[in-house]
XYZ file of C-alpha atoms in Angstrom:
564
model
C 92.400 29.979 26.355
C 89.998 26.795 26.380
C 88.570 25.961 22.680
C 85.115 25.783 22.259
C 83.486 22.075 20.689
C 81.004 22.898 18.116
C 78.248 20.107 18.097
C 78.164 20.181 14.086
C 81.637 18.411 14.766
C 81.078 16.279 17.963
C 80.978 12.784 18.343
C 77.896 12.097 19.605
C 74.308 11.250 18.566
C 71.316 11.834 21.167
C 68.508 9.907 21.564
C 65.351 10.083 22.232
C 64.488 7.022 23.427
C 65.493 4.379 26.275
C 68.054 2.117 25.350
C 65.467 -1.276 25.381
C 68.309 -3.384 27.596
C 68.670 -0.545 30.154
C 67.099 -0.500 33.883
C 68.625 1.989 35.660
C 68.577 6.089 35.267
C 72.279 6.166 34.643
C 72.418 3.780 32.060
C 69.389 5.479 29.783
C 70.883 9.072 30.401
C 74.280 8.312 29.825
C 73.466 6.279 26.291
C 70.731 8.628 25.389
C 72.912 11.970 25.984
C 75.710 10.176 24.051
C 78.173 9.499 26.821
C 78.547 6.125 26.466
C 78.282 3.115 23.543
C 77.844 -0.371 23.967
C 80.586 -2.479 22.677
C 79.846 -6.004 24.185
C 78.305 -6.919 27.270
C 79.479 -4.970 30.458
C 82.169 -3.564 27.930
C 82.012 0.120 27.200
C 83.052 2.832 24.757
C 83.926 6.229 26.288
C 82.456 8.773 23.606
C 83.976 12.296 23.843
C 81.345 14.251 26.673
C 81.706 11.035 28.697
C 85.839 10.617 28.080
C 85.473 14.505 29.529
C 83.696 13.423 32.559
C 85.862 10.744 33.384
C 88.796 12.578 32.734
C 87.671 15.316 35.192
C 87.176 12.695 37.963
C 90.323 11.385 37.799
C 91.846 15.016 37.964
C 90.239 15.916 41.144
C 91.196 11.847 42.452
C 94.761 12.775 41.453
C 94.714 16.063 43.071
C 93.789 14.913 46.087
C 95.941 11.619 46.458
C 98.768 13.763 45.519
C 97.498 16.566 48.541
C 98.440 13.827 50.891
C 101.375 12.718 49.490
C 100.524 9.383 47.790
C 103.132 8.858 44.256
C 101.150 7.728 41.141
C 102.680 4.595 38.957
C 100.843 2.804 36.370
C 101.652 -0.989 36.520
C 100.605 -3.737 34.019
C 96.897 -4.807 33.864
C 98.709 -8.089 32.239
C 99.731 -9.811 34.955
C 101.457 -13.575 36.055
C 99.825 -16.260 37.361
C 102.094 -17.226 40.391
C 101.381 -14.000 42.678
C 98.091 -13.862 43.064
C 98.752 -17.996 43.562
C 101.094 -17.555 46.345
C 98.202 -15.089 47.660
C 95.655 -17.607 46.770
C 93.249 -15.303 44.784
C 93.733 -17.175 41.956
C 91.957 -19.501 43.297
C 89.715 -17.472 45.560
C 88.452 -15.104 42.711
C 86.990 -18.470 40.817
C 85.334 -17.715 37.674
C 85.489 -13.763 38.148
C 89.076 -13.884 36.997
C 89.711 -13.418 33.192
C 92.638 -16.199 33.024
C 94.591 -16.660 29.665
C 97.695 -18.335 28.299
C 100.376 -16.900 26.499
C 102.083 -18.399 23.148
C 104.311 -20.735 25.366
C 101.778 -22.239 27.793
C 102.302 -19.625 30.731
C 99.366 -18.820 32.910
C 98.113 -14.880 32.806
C 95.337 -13.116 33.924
C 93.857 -9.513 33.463
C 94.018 -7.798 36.972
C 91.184 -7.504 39.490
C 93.324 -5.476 42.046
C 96.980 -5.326 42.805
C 97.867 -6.239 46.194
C 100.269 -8.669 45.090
C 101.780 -6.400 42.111
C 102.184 -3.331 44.778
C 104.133 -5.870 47.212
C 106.581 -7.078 44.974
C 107.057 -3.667 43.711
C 108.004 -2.176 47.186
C 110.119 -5.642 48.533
C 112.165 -4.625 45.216
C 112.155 -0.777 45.704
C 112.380 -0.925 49.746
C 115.045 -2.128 52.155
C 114.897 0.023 54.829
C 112.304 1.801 57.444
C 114.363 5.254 55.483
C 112.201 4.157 52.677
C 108.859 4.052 54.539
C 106.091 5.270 54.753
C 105.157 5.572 51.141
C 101.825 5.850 49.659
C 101.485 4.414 45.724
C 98.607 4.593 43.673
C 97.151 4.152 40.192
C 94.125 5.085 37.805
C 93.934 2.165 35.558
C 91.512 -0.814 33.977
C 90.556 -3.618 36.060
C 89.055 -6.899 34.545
C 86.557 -9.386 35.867
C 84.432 -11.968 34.493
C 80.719 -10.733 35.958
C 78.430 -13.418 35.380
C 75.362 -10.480 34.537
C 77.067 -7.184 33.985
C 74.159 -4.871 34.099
C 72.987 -1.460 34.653
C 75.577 0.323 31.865
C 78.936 1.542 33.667
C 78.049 0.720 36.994
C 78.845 -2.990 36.830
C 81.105 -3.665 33.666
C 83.239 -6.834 33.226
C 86.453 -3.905 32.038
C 85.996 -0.589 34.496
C 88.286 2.109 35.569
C 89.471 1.961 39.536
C 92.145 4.253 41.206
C 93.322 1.976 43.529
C 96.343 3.257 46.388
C 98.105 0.806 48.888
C 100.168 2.061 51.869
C 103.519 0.526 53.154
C 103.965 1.627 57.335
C 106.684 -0.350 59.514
C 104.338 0.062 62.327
C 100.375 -0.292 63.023
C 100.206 3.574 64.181
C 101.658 4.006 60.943
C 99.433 2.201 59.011
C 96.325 3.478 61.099
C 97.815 7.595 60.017
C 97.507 6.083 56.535
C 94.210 4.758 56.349
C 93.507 8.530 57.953
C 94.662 10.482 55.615
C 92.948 8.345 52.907
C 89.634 8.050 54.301
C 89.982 12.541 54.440
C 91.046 12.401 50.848
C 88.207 9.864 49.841
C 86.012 12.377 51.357
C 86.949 15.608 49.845
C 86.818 14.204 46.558
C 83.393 12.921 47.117
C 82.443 16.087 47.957
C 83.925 18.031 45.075
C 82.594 15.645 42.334
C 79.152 16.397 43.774
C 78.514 13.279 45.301
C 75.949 12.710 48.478
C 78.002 9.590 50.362
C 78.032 7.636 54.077
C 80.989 6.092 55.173
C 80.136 2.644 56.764
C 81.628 0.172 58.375
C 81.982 -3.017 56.124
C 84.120 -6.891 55.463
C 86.787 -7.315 54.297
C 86.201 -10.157 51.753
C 88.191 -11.658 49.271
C 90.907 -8.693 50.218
C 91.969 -9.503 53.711
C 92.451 -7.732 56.397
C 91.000 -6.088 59.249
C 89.414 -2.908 59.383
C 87.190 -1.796 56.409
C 84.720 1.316 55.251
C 82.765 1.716 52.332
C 81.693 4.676 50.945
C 78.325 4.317 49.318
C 76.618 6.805 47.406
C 72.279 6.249 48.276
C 70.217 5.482 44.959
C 67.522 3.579 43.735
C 69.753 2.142 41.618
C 72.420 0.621 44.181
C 73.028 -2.521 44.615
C 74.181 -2.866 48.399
C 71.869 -2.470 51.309
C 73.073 -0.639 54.143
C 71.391 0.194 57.654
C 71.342 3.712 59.148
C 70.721 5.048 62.400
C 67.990 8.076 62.285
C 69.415 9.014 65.905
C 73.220 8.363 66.010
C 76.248 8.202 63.166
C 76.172 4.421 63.371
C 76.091 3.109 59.836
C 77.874 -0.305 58.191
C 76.719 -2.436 55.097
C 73.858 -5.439 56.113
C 77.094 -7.664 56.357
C 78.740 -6.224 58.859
C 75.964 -5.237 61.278
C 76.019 -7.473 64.393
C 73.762 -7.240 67.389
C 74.689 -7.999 71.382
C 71.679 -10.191 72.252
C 70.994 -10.539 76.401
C 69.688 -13.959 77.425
C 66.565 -14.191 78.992
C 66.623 -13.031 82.826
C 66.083 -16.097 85.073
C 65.357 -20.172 84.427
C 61.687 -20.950 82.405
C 60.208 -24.015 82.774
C 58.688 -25.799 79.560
C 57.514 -28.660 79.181
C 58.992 -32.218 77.545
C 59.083 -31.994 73.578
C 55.700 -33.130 72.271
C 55.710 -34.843 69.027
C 52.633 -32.907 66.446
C 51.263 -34.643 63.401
C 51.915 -31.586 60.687
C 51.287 -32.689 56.928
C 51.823 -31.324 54.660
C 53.735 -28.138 56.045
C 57.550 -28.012 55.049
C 57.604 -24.412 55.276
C 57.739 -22.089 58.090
C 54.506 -20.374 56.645
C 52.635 -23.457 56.410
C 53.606 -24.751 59.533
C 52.806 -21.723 61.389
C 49.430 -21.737 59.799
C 48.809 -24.837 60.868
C 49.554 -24.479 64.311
C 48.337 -21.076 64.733
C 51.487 -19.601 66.176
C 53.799 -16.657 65.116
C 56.644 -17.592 62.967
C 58.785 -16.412 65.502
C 57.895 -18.861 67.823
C 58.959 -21.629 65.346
C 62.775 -22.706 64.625
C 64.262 -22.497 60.985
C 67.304 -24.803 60.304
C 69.130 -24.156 56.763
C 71.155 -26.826 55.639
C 74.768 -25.582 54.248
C 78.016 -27.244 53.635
C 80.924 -25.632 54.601
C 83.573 -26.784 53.012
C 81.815 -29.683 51.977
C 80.691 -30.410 55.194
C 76.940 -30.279 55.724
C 75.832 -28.157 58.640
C 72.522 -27.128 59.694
C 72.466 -22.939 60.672
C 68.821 -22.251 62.603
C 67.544 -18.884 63.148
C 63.850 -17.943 64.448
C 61.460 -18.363 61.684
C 60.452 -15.050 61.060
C 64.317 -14.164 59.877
C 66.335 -15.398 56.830
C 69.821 -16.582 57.116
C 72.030 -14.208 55.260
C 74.674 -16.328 53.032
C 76.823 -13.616 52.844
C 77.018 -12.640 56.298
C 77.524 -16.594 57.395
C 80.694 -16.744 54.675
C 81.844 -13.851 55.923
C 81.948 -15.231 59.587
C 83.569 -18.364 58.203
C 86.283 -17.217 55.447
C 87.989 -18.313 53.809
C 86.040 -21.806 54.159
C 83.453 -21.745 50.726
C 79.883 -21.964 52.296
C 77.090 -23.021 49.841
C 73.381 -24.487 50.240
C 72.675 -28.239 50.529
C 70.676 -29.702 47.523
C 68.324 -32.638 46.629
C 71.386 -34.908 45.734
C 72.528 -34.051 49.081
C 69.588 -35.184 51.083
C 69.281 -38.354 49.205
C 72.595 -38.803 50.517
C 71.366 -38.844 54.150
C 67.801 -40.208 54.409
C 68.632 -39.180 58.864
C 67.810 -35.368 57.386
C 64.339 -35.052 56.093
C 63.546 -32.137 54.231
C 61.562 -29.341 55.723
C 61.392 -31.388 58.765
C 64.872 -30.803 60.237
C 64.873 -30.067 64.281
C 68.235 -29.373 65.763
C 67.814 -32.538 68.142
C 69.201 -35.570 67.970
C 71.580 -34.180 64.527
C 74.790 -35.555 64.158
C 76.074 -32.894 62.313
C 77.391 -29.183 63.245
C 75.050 -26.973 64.404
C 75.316 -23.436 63.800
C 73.081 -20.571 65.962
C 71.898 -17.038 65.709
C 72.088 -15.482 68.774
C 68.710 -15.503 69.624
C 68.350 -19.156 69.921
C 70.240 -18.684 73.568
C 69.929 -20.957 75.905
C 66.524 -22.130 77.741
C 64.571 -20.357 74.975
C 62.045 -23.237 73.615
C 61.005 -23.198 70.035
C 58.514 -25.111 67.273
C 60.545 -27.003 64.984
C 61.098 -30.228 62.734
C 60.740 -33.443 64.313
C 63.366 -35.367 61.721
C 60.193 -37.289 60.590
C 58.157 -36.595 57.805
C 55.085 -34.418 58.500
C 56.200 -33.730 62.062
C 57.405 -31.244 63.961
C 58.155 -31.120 67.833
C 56.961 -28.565 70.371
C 58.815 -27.209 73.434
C 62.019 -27.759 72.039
C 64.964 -26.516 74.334
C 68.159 -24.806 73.910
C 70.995 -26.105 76.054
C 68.180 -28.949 77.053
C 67.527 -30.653 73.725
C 69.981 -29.504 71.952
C 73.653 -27.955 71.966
C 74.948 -25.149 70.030
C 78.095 -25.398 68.739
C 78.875 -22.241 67.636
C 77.176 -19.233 67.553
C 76.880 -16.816 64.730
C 74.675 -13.422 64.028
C 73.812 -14.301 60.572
C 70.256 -13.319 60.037
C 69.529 -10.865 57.348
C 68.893 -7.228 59.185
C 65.774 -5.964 58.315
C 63.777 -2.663 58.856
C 63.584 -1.415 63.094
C 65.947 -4.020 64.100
C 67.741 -1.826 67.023
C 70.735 -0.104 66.251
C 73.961 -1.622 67.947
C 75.314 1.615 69.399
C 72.335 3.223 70.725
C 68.968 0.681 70.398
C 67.041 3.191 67.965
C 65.100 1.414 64.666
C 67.253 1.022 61.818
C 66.571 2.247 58.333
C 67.236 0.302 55.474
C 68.381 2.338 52.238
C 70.326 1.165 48.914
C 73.605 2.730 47.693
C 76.668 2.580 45.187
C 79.337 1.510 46.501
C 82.144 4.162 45.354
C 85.275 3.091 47.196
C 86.190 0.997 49.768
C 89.193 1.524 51.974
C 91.066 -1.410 53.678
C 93.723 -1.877 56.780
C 95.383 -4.817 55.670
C 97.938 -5.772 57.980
C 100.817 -8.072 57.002
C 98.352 -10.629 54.995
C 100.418 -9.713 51.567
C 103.476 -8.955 53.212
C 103.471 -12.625 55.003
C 102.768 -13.981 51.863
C 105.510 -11.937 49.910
C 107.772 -11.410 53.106
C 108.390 -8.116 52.155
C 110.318 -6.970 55.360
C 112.843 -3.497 56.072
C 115.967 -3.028 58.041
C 114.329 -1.656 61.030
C 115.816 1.061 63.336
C 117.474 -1.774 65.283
C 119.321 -3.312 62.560
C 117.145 -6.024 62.215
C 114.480 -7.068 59.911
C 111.225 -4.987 60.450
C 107.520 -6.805 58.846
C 105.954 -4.007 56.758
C 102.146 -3.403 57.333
C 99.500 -2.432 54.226
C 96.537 -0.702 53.588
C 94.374 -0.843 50.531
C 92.283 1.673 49.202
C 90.136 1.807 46.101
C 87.734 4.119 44.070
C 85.518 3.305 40.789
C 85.910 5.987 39.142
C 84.142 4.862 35.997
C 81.095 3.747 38.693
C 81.491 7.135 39.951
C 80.294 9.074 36.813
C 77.010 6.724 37.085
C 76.826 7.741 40.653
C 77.066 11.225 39.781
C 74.150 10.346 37.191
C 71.604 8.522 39.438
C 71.891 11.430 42.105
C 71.979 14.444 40.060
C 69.895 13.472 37.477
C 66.050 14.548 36.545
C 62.907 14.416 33.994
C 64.935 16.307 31.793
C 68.527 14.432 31.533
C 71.653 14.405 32.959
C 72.734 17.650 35.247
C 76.424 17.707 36.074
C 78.344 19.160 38.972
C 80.743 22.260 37.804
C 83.495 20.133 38.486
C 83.362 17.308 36.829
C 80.755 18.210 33.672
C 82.241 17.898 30.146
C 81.770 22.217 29.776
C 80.970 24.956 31.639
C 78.699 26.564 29.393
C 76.613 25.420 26.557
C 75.800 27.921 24.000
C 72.680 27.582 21.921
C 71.869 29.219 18.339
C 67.980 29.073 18.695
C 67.658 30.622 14.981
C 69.417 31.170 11.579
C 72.039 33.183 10.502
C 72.045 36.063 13.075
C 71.467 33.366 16.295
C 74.573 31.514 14.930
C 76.980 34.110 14.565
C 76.193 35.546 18.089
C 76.298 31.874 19.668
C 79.735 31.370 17.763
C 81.187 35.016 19.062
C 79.579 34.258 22.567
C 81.100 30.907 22.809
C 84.450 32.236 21.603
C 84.483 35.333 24.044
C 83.733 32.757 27.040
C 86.778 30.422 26.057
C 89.002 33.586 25.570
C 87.942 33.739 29.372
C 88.898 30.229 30.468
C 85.546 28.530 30.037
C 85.074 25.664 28.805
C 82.646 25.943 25.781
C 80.316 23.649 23.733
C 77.625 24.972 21.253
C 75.118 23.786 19.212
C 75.191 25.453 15.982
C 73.711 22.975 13.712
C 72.140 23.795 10.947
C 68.656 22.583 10.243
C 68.057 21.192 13.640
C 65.408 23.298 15.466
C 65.347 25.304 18.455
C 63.209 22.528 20.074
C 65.106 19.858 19.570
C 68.696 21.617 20.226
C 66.840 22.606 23.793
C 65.799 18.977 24.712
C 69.800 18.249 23.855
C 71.045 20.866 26.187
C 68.898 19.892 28.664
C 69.528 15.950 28.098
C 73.567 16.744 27.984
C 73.392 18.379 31.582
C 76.123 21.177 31.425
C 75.565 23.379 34.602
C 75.236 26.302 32.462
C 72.951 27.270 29.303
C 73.020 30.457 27.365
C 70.733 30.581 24.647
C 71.118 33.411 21.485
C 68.013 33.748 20.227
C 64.934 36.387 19.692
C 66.478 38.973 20.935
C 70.072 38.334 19.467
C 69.962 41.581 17.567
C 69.548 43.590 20.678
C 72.589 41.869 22.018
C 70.944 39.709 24.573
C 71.040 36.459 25.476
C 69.192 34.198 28.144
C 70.927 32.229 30.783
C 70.110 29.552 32.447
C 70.648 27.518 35.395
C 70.468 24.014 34.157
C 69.939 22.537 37.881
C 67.655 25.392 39.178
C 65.577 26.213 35.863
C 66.088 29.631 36.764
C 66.583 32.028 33.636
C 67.725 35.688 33.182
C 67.969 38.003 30.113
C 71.510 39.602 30.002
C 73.687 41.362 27.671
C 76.331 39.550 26.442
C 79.104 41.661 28.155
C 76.750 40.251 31.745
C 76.385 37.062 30.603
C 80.091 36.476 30.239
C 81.193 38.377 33.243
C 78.699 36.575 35.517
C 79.831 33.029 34.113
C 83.264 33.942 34.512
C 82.583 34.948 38.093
């Protein structure tokens, strides 16, 4: 028998207005409906109809890791220094790693992910291929130091993550693991009421090779990903790349011409001036890799995407040049750079191939050179798609216009080769007697960002509307009216939880019917039965909190079709 959770006794106070400091849909609802509290910034309080929700996601997360045979451990969010040095995260993670000493001067930090933790775990459990495969996971707090936590639970500075890693002796192995996680990752998607795509993605600060997200489309998101309207290609902006064909045959142009432009250091101004399309023109960002400065051109009418350019360079730290810099070296002349003549790298999008001529800075001030020539003015020393994708750029497996739409990212699975177990050498007795390399896979879920994700997507003008799975009741029972309302909504609710249903209802005194509807409605349960002007009769009114759709039963109906 479930118990039913009066709200005279519940731990929770609605409101009815906006939080001032919130942006996004999830954030309002889940404050307003009393989900969620505010402790500190990106720090939350789980109040008891949000503890519920959580809770629930993590059931159906554990059900379903455990359907494919994964083992769940809990290790310490406390963790040493030295792994994740011998890794180098510690230093890799920079400033989004909480970091703190103990009484005796020993380095700590609270943990980000486990990689390391989960390698030293198996080397000590594991000493022979009899012992592999195994699949380990965890639903625990992770830690890190966001410089502007925002938008409530979706990006906290202390979250909740189930995070699984794989151990294979083999690469088939490790590909039948990712598999059977990437299955798993989408049934429970699916059963938490969640619309997703699964796109390809980097790797980043975790290694390895092969890498999905799963990102749940909303206003609210804060990745961009491209999707094909005619095929199933879809990956995050960072990991699109396009094959670019040179152009067919040899083009004459003429010798570089030297133009007298003042006054135009952008690509707009020059352009403007010249009366030709920015993409006729040459853009050269200045970077240092590593703190060597390099100069990364792209046609003018595209930006260079940071992100995508680290990515393509990792782990070398790639940042943007800056006034001390060019004071440094008077040879580069700001917003008048041209890739001729540079003695420094030179870094290309595809599209500058060779023999195409472009508009670009003359390394003089107020000038810029015409007829410029790829592969005649100018080498390329490496070449890099790093331009930021943008709206109709052709898909990569079929040529169709690419949409652009914004997601949650909800979990992100990773094959990670032998990156942690080089570091760690965490190596089996192989079928051969000798010593066998083990191979890993990663494979993580936010299940705190979930519930938000849940939120943005399901949510309307009215509030929050759950899923049946995951909501903190199945039914909520409302006492629109005194004495008579109240003891029907009380036997109602009790009859339901005698059936298995979860139960809450509102049988507060001196709160009207008005304001105990706008609750219900704000709360979200799937599922509202209301005892009110004809409670004598023995009828109640159900209603379908998602649909709107409402129906005068008995209450022998009402309970019978809920149970159903």
């Amino acid at each position: 028998m479930s118990q039913v959770q009066r709200m005279s006794r519940l731990m929770a106070k609605t409101l009815r207005d906006d939080p001032a400091d919130a942006e996004t849909l999830s954030h309002k609802l889940l404050v307003r409906a009393g989900y969620v509290r505010r402790t500190s910034a990106g720090i939350w309080s789980w109040l008891p109809l949000g503890k519920k929700v959580l809770d629930n996601i993590s059931r159906v997360v554990r059900e379903e890791m455990d359907a494919i045979g994964a083992q769940e451990v809990l290790l310490p969010a406390l963790l040493p220094k030295e792994p994740y040095e011998a890794s180098g995260r510690w230093d890799e993670y920079g400033d989004l790693l909480f970091r703190l000493k103990d009484r005796k001067g020993a380095d700590y930090l609270l943990g980000p992910t486990h990689e390391e933790i989960f390698t030293q775990l198996v080397k000590d459990q594991c000493s022979s291929y009899k012992d592999l495969p195994v699949m380990l996971y965890q639903i625990q707090t992770k830690y890190r130091d966001e410089a502007r936590p925002r938008s409530g639970v979706l990006r906290g500075r202390e979250f909740q993550m189930k995070d699984s890693y794989s151990f294979d002796t083999t690469d088939e192995g490790l590909a039948e693991s990712y598999a059977l996680h990437r299955a798993a990752y989408q049934k429970i998607f699916a059963r938490i009421g969640l619309d997703f795509r699964i796109v390809s993605a980097v790797s980043g600060a975790m290694g390895g090779s092969a890498s999905e997200e799963f990102l749940a489309p909303a206003a609210a998101g804060e990745d961009t990903f491209v999707d094909c309207p005619n095929c199933d290609y879809a990956a995050n902006t960072e990991a699109v790349t396009f094959a670019f064909t040179p152009p067919a045959g040899a083009v004459e142009h003429g010798p570089v011409e030297e133009l007298d432009t003042p006054d135009t250091p952008t690509i707009e101004t020059l352009a403007a001036h010249l009366g030709v399309p920015a993409s006729a023109t040459l853009k050269n960002l200045l970077v240092k890799i590593d703190g060597e400065i390099t100069a990364v051109g792209v046609p003018g009418d595209r930006e260079v995407d940071l992100g995508k350019l680290g990515e393509h360079l990792a782990p070398a730290v790639v940042e943007v040049v800056t006034a001390e810099d060019f004071e440094e070296r008077p040879d580069l002349v700001r917003g008048y750079v041209g890739p001729q003549g540079l003695k420094i790298r030179y870094i290309a999008d595809p599209r500058i191939a060779a023999g195409t001529a472009w508009v670009t800075g003359a390394n003089k001030p107020d000038t810029h050179a015409r007829n410029v020539v790829a592969g005649r003015d100018f080498e390329v020393d490496q070449y890099l798609d790093v331009v930021v994708v943008e709206e109709g750029d052709p898909c990569p497996a079929c040529g169709t216009g690419l949409k652009l739409d914004r997601a949650i990212e909800i979990g992100h699975i990773f094959q990670l080769g032998r990156k942690y177990a080089d570091t760690f050498q965490l190596d089996v007795l192989g079928q051969q007697g000798k010593p066998v390399r083990v191979t890993m896979g990663s494979y993580g879920i936010g299940v705190s960002r979930a519930v938000a994700a849940v939120a943005e997507q399901s949510a309307d003008d009215k509030g929050l509307c759950w899923p049946q799975e995951i909501a903190p009741a199945d039914v909520h029972v409302v006492a629109a009216g005194k004495a008579l309302q109240t003891e029907l909504a009380l036997d109602v609710a009790e009859q339901l939880a005698a059936a298995g249903l979860r139960v809450l209802v509102d049988e507060r005194a001196g709160v009207s019917p008005g304001v105990k509807f706008t609750d219900a409605e704000l709360i979200g349960v799937p599922h509202i039965l209301v005892a009110g002007r004809r409670s004598a009769e023995g009828v109640v009114e159900l209603k379908n909190r998602r649909t709107g759709e409402k129906e005068e039963l008995p209450v022998a109906d009402a309970v019978a079709r809920l149970r159903a």
